Coordinates of C-alpha atoms and ligand atoms in Angstrom, one line a residue:
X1 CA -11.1 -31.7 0.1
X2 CA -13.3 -28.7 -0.1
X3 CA -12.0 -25.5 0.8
X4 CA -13.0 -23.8 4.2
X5 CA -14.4 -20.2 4.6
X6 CA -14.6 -18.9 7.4
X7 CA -16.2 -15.4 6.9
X8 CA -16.2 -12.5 9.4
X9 CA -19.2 -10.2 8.6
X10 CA -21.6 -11.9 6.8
X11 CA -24.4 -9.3 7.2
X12 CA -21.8 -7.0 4.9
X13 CA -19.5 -9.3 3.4
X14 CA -22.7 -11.6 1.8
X15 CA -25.1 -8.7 1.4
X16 CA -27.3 -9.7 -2.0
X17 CA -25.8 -7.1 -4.7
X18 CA -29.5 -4.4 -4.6
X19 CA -29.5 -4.5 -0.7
X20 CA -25.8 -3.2 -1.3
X21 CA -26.1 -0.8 -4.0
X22 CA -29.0 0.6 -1.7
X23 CA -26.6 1.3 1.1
X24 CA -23.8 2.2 -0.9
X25 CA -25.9 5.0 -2.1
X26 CA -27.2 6.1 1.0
X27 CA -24.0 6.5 2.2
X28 CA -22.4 8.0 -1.0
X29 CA -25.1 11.0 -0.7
X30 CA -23.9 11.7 2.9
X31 CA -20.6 11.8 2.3
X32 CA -21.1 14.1 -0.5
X33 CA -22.9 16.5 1.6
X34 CA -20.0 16.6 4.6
X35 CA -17.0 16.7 2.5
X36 CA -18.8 20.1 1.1
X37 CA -19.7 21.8 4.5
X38 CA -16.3 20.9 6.1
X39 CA -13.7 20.5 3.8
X40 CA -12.5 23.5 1.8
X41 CA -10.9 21.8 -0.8
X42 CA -14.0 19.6 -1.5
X43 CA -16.3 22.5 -2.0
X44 CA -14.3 24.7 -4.0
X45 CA -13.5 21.7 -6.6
X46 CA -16.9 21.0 -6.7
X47 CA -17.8 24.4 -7.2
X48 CA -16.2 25.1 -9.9
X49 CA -17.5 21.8 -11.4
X50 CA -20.7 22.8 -11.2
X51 CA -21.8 19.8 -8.7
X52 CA -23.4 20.3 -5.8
X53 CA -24.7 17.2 -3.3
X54 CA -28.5 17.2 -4.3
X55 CA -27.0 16.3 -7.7
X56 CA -25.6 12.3 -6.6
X57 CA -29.3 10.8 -7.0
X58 CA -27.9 7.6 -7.9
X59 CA -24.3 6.1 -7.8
X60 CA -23.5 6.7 -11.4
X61 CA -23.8 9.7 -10.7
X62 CA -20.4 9.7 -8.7
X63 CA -18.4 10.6 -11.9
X64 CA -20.2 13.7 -12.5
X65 CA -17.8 14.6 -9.1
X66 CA -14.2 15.4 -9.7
X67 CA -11.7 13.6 -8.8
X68 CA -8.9 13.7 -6.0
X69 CA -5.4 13.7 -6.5
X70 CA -1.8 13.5 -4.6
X71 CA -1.2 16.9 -5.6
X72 CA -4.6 18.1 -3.8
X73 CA -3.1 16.1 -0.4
X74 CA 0.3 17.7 -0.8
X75 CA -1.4 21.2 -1.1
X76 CA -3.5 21.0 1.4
X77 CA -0.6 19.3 3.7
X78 CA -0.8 17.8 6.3
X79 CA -4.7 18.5 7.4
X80 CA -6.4 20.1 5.1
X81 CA -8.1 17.7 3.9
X82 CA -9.7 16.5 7.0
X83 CA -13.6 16.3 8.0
X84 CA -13.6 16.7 11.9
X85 CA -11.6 19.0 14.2
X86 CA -8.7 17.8 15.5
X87 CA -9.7 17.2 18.7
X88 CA -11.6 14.6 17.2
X89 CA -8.7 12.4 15.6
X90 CA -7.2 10.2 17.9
X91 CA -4.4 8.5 15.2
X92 CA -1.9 10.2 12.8
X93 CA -0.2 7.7 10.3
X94 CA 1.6 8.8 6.9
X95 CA 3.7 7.8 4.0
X96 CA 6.0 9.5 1.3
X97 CA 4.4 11.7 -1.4
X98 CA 5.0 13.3 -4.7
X99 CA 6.8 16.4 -3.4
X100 CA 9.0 15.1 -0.3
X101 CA 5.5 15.8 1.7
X102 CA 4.0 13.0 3.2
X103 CA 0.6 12.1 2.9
X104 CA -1.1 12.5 6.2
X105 CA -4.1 10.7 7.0
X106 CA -6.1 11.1 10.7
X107 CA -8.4 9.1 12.2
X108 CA -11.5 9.1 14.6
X109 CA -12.4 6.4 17.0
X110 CA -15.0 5.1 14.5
X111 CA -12.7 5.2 11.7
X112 CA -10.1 2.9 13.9
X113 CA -13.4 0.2 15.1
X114 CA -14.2 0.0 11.4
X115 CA -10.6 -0.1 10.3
X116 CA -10.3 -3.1 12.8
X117 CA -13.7 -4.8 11.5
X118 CA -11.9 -4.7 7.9
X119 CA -9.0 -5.9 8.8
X120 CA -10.7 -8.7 11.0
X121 CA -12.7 -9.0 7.5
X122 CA -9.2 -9.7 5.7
X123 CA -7.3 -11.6 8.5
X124 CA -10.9 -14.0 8.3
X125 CA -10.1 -14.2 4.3
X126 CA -7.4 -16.5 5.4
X127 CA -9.0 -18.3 8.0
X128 CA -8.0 -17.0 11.2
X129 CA -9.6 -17.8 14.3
X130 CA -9.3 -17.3 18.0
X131 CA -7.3 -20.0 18.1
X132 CA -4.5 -19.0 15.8
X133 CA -1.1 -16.7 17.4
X134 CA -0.8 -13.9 14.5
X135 CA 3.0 -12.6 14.1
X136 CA 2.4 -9.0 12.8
X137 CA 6.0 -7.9 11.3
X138 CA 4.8 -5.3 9.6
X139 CA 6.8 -1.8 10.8
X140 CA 4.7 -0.2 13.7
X141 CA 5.2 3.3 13.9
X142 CA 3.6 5.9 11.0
X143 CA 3.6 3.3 8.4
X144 CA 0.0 1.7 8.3
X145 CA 1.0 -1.8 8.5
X146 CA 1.3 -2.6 11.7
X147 CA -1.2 -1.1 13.5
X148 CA -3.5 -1.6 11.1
X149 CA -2.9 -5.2 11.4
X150 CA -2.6 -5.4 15.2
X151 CA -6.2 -4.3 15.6
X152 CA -7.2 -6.9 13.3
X153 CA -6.0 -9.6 15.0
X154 CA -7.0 -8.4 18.4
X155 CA -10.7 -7.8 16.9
X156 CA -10.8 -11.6 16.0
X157 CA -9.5 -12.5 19.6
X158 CA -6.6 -14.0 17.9
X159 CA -3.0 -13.8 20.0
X160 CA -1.0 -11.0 18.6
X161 CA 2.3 -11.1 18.8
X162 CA 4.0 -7.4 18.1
X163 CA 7.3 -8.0 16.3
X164 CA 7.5 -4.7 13.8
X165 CA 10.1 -5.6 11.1
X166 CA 13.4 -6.9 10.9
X167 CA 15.8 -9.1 13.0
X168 CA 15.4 -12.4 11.3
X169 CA 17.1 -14.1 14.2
X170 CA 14.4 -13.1 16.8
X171 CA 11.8 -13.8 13.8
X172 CA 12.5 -17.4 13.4
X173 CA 12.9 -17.7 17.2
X174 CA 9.6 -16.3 18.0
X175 CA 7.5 -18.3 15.3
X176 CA 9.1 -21.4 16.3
X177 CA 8.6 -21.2 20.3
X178 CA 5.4 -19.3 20.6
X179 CA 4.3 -21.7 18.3
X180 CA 3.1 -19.0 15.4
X181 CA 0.6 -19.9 12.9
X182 CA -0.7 -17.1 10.9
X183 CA 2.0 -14.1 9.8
X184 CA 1.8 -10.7 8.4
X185 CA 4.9 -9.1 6.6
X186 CA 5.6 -7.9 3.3
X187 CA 6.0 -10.5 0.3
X188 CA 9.9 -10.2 0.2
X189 CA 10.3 -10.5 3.4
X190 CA 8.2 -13.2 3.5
X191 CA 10.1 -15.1 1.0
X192 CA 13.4 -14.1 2.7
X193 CA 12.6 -15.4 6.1
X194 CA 11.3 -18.7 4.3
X195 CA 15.0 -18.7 2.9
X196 CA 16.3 -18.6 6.3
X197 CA 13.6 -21.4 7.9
X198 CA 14.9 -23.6 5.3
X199 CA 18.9 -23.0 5.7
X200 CA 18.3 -23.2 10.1
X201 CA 17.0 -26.6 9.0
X202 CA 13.1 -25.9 10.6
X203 CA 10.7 -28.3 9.1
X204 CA 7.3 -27.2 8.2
X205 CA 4.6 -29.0 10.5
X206 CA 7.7 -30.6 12.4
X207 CA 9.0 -27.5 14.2
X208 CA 6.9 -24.7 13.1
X209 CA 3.3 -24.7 13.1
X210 CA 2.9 -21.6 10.6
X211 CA 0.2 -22.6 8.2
X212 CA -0.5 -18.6 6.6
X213 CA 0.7 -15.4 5.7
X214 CA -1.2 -12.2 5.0
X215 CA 1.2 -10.5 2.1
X216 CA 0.8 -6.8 0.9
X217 CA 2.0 -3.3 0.8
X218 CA 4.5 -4.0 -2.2
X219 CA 4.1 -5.7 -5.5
X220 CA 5.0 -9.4 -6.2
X221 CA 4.5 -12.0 -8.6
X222 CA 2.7 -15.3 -8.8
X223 CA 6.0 -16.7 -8.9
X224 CA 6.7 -15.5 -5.8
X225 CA 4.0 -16.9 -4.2
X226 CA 4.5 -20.3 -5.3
X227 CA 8.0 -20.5 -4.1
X228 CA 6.9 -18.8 -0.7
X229 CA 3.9 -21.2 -0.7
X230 CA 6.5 -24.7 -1.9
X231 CA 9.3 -23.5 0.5
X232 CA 7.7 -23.5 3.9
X233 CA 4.5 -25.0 3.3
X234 CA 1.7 -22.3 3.7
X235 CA -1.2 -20.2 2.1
X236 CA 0.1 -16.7 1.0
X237 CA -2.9 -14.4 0.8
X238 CA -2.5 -11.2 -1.1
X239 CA -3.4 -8.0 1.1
X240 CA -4.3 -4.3 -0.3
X241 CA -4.5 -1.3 1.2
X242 CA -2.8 2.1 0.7
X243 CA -2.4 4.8 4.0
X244 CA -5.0 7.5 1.8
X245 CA -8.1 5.1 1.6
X246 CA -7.1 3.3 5.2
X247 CA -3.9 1.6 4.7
X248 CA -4.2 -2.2 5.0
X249 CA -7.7 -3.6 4.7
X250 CA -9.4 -2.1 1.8
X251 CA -9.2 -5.8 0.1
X252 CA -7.8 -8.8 0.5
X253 CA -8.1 -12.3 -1.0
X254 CA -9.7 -15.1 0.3
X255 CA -8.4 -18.6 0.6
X256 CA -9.6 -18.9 -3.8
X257 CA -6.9 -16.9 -4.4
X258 CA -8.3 -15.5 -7.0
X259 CA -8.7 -11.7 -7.1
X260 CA -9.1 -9.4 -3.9
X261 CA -12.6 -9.3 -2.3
X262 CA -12.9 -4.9 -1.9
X263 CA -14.4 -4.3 1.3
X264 CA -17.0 -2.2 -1.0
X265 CA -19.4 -0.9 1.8
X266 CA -17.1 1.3 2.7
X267 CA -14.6 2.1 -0.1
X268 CA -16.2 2.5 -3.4
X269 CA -14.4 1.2 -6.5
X270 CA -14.8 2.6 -9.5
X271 CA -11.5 1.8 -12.6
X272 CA -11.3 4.8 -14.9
X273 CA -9.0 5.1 -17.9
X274 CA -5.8 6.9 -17.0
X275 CA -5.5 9.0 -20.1
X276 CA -9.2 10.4 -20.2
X277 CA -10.2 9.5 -17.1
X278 CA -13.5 8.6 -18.1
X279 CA -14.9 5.6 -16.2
X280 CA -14.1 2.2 -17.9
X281 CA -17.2 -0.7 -18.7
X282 CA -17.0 -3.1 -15.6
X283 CA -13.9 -5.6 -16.1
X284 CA -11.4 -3.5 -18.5
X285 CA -7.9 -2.6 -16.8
X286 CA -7.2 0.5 -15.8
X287 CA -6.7 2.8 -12.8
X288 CA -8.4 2.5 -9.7
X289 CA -10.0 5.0 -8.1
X290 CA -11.4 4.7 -4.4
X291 CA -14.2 6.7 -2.6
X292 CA -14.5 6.0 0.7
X293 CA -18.2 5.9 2.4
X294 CA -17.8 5.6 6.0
X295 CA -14.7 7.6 6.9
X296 CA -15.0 10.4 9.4
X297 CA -11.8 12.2 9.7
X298 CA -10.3 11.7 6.5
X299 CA -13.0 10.8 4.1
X300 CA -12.0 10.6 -0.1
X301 CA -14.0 11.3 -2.9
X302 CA -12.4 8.9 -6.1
X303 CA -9.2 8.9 -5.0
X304 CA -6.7 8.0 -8.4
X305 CA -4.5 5.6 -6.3
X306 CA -2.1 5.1 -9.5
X307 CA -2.6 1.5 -9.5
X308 CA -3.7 -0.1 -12.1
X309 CA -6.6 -3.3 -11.8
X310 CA -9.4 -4.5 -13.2
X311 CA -12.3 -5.3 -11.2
X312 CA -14.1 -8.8 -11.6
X313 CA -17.7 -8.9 -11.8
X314 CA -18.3 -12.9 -11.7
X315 CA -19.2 -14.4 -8.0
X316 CA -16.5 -16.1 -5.7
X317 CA -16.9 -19.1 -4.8
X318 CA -16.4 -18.3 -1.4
X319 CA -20.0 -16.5 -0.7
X320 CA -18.6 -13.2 -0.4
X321 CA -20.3 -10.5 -2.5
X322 CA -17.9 -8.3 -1.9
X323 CA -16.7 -7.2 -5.6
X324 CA -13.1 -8.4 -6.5
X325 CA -10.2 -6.7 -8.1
X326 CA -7.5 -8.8 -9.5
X327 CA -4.1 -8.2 -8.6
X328 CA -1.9 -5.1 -9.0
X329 CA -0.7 -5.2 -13.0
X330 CA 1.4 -2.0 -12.1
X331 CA 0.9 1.8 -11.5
X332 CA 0.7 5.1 -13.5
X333 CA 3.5 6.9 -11.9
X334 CA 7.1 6.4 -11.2
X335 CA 6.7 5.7 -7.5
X336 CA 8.9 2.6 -6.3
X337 CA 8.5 0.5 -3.7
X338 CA 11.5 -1.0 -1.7
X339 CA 11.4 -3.5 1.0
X340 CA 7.8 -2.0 1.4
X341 CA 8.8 1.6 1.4
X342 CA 7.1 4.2 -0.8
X343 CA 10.6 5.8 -2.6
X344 CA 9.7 8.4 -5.4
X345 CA 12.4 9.3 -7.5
X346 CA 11.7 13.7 -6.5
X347 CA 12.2 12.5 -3.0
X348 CA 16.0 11.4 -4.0
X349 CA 16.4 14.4 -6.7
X350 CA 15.7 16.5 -3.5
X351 CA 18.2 15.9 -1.3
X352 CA 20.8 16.2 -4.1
X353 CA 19.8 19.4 -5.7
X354 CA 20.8 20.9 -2.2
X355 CA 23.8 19.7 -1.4
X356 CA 26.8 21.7 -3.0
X357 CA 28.9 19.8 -5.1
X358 CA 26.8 17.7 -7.1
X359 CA 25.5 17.9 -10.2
X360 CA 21.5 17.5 -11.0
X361 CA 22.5 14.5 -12.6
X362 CA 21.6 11.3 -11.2
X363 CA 20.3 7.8 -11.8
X364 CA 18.4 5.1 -9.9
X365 CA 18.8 1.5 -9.6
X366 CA 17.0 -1.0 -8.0
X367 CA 17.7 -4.7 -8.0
X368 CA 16.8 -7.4 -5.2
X369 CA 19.9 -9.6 -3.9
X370 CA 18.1 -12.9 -2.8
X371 CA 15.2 -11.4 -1.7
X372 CA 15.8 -8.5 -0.6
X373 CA 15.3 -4.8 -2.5
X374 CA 18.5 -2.9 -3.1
X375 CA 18.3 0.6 -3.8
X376 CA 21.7 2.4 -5.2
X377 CA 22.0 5.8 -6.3
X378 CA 24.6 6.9 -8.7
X379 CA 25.3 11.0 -8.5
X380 CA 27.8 13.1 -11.0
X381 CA 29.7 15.6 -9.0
X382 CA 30.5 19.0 -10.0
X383 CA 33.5 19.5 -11.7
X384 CA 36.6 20.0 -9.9
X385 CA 35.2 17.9 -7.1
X386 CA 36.9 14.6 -8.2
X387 CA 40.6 15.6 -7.1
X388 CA 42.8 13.4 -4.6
X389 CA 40.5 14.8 -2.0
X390 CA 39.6 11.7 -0.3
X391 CA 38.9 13.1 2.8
X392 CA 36.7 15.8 1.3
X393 CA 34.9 12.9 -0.8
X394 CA 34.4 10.5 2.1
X395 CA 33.0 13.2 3.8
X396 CA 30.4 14.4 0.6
X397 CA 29.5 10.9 0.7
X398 CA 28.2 10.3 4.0
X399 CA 26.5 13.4 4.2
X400 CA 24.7 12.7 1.1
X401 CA 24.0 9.1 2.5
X402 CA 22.5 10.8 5.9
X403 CA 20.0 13.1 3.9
X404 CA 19.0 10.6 1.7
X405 CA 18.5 7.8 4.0
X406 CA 16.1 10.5 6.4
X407 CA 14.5 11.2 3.5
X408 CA 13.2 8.0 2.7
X409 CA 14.1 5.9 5.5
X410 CA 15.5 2.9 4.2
X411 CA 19.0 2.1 3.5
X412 CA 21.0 3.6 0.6
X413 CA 24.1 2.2 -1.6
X414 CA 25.9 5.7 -3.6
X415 CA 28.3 6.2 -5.5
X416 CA 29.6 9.3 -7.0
X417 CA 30.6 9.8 -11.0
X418 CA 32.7 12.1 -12.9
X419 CA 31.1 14.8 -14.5
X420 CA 29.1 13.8 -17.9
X421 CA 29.7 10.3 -16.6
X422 CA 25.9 9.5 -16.6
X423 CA 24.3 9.0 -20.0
X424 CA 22.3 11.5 -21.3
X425 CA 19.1 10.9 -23.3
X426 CA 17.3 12.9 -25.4
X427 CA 14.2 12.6 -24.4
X428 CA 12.8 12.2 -21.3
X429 CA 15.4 11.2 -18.8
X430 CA 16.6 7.6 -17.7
X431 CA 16.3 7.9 -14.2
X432 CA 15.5 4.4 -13.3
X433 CA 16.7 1.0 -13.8
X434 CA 14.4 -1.0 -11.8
X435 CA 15.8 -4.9 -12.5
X436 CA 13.2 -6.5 -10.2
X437 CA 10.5 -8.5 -11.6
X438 CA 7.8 -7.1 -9.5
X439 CA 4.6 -7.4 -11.5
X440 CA 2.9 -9.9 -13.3
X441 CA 2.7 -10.1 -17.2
Ligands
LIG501 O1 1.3 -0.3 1.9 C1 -0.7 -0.4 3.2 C2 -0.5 -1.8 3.4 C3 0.1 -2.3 4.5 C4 -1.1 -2.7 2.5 C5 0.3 -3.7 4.7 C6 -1.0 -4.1 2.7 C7 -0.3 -4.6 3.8 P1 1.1 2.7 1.5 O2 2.4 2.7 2.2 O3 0.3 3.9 1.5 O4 0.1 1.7 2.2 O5 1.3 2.1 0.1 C8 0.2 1.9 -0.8 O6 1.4 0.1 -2.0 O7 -1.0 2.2 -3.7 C9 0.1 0.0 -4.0 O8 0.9 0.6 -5.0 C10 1.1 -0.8 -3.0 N1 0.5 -2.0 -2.5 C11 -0.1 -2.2 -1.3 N2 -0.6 -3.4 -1.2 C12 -0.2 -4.1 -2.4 C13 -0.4 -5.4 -2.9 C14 0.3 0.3 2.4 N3 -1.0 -6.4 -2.2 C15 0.7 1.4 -2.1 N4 0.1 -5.6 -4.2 C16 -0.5 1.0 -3.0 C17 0.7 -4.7 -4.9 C18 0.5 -3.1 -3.2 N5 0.9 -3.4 -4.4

């Protein structure tokens, strides 16, 4: 049987390739000219790069512009970077960055209608209608997931039903009496509640009616996805999105499964070579870099997102023009993700450099038990500290634990080593073991 789909926008999502590049340019230009009236940061980089806005005549010329970094979002913490007063911004969400500092991103009404009509756009990608009762257990809160989501759903019309994360108990309970079709959750936790379906003895089709899930915010594997997709009976549809350009809904793929449609009217791809950071010919992996047209509070101009793509210039069968990028290969930098969380490995050198009694010596290891992420962190402590001090120790412990676990907000396994216990190298430090297989060859 041939495939359904169902599409959202068409006047944007089918727009022929020139009547796009047209708008994409008109838009670029403006964009140019307001991040260099109202945002400091903007203008002084592009000052000193020689670029003004009446140079961006036509969109290759959006490389002659520098780029934007974490670093420039930590410095400029937490609203520097933003294009409207505050009164303005009606939303706040955020996620970790490079130096403890969260990135901070605001938004205006518009930018919450259009980050609805995207993720309408993406939740249509897997076929969902009115008809269809959406269980969005994606954390609410700062983390873009389930917000982001939630107006999705209630754009379409769709029945949303608020879980956040956790409580597998209530999870299974609520998909199986409110009669849940369509899900949104990260890909382990995904595969982990399909686990639990299967052990409570709930048939697919028999008991539960849940025919989709909309996976993202962490890496996974094909592999994944067929054992999700075999376990339960569903369609798992890869979501993208990251808190800087949006958070969920920059591009998602369609029930082809292959590649992730970019919702390119408003966020520009471009993949540029990591090293040189020159742009790459259309179709060669690399990093991918994101400009985003139609923001108003916290606009982007090629943001490096870390993650490494490549973009795929052949049509989709599904009608969409939107261009595709395949999935996530991996990222340039050493940030982790665990059970969906952003972790960077400063965030967990942080906490220990400033807490007396342990040594900067440290190492990371991350594994997944089932299918679930588990993060330990094994510390040397200063010598002298190891004596029959048990007390003392239990009590070093937990307030490492409490630190670390504000810090990054997930759970943490320790446990503290001798002095020189911890191997050193001679190079550039070990710090992580990561034992997951989270991306594909
Ligand atoms: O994770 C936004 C999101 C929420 C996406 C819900 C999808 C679903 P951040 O917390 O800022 O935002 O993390 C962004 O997560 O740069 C990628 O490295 C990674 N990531 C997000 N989606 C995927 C995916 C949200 N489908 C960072 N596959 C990004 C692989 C993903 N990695």
């Amino acid at each position: 049987m041939a495939k359904k789909h169902l599409i959202w926008n068409e006047r944007y999502e089918c727009m022929p390739d020139s009547k796009k590049k047209e708008l994409q340019l008109e838009r670029l230009k403006l964009l140019v000219s307001r991040v260099y009236d109202k945002v400091a940061p903007y203008k002084a980089k592009m000052d000193a790069a020689g670029i003004a806005p009446k140079d961006i005549k036509k969109l290759e010329d959006i490389a002659k512009l520098p780029f934007t970094t974490k670093e420039d979002l930590a410095a400029n913490y937490p609203f520097g970077m933003f294009a409207v007063p505050m009164k303005k911004i009606i939303r706040i969400h955020s996620s970790s960055g490079t130096t403890g500092k969260p990135k901070v991103a605001g938004y205006t009404k518009n930018d919450i209608k259009m980050w609805a009509d995207v993720m309408a756009r993406t939740l249509t990608c897997g076929n969902t209608t009115k008809n269809d009762v959406v269980q969005n257990a994606y954390g609410y809160g700062l983390f873009t997931g389930g917000l982001g989501a939630h107006y999705g759903v209630e754009k379409i019309g769709a029945t949303v039903v608020p879980i956040s994360g956790g409580n597998t108990k209530r999870q299974i309970l609520v998909m199986k009496d409110f009669g849940v079709t369509k899900m949104c959750c990260t890909p382990s936790y995904c595969l982990f509640l399909s686990e639990a379906l299967r052990e409570a003895g709930l048939e697919p089709g028999r008991d539960i009616k849940l025919n989709t899930a909309f996976l993202g915010a962490e890496p996974w594997t094909r592999e994944l996805r067929e054992q999700v997709e075999k376990n339960i009976s569903i369609d798992a549809i890869d979501i993208y999105g990251l808190t800087e350009v949006i958070g969920p809904g920059v591009s998602s793929e369609c029930m082809e499964k292959v590649g992730l449609h970019i919702f390119d009217d408003n966020f520009y791809p471009e993949v540029v070579d990591p090293d040189t950071q020159q742009p790459l010919p259309l179709g060669e992996k690399g990093e991918l870099v994101f400009t985003t047209l139609t923001k108003e509070a916290f606009p982007v101009v090629r943001y490096r997102t870390r993650d490494i793509t490549r973009l795929i210039p052949e049509k989709c069968a599904c009608g969409r023009t939107h261009i595709r990028m395949e999935r996530l290969t991996g990222r340039t930098d050493d940030m982790l993700i665990i059970r969906g969380v952003n972790v960077y490995p400063s965030q967990i050198e942080s906490v220990i450099v400033q807490i007396p009694g342990l040594e900067p010596h440290y190492q990371i290891l991350v594994d997944r038990q089932g299918a679930m992420d588990m993060l330990e962190v094994w510390i040397e402590v200063s010598p002298g500290i190891f004596t029959d001090n048990i007390k003392g120790l239990e009590k070093l412990e937990k307030r490492i634990r409490g630190e670390m676990e504000s810090v990054l907000g997930i759970g943490v396994k320790l446990k503290l080593v001798e002095p020189k216990a911890i191997q050193r190298s001679e190079g550039k430090a070990q710090r992580i073991i990561d034992r997951r297989t989270v991306y594909d060859k």
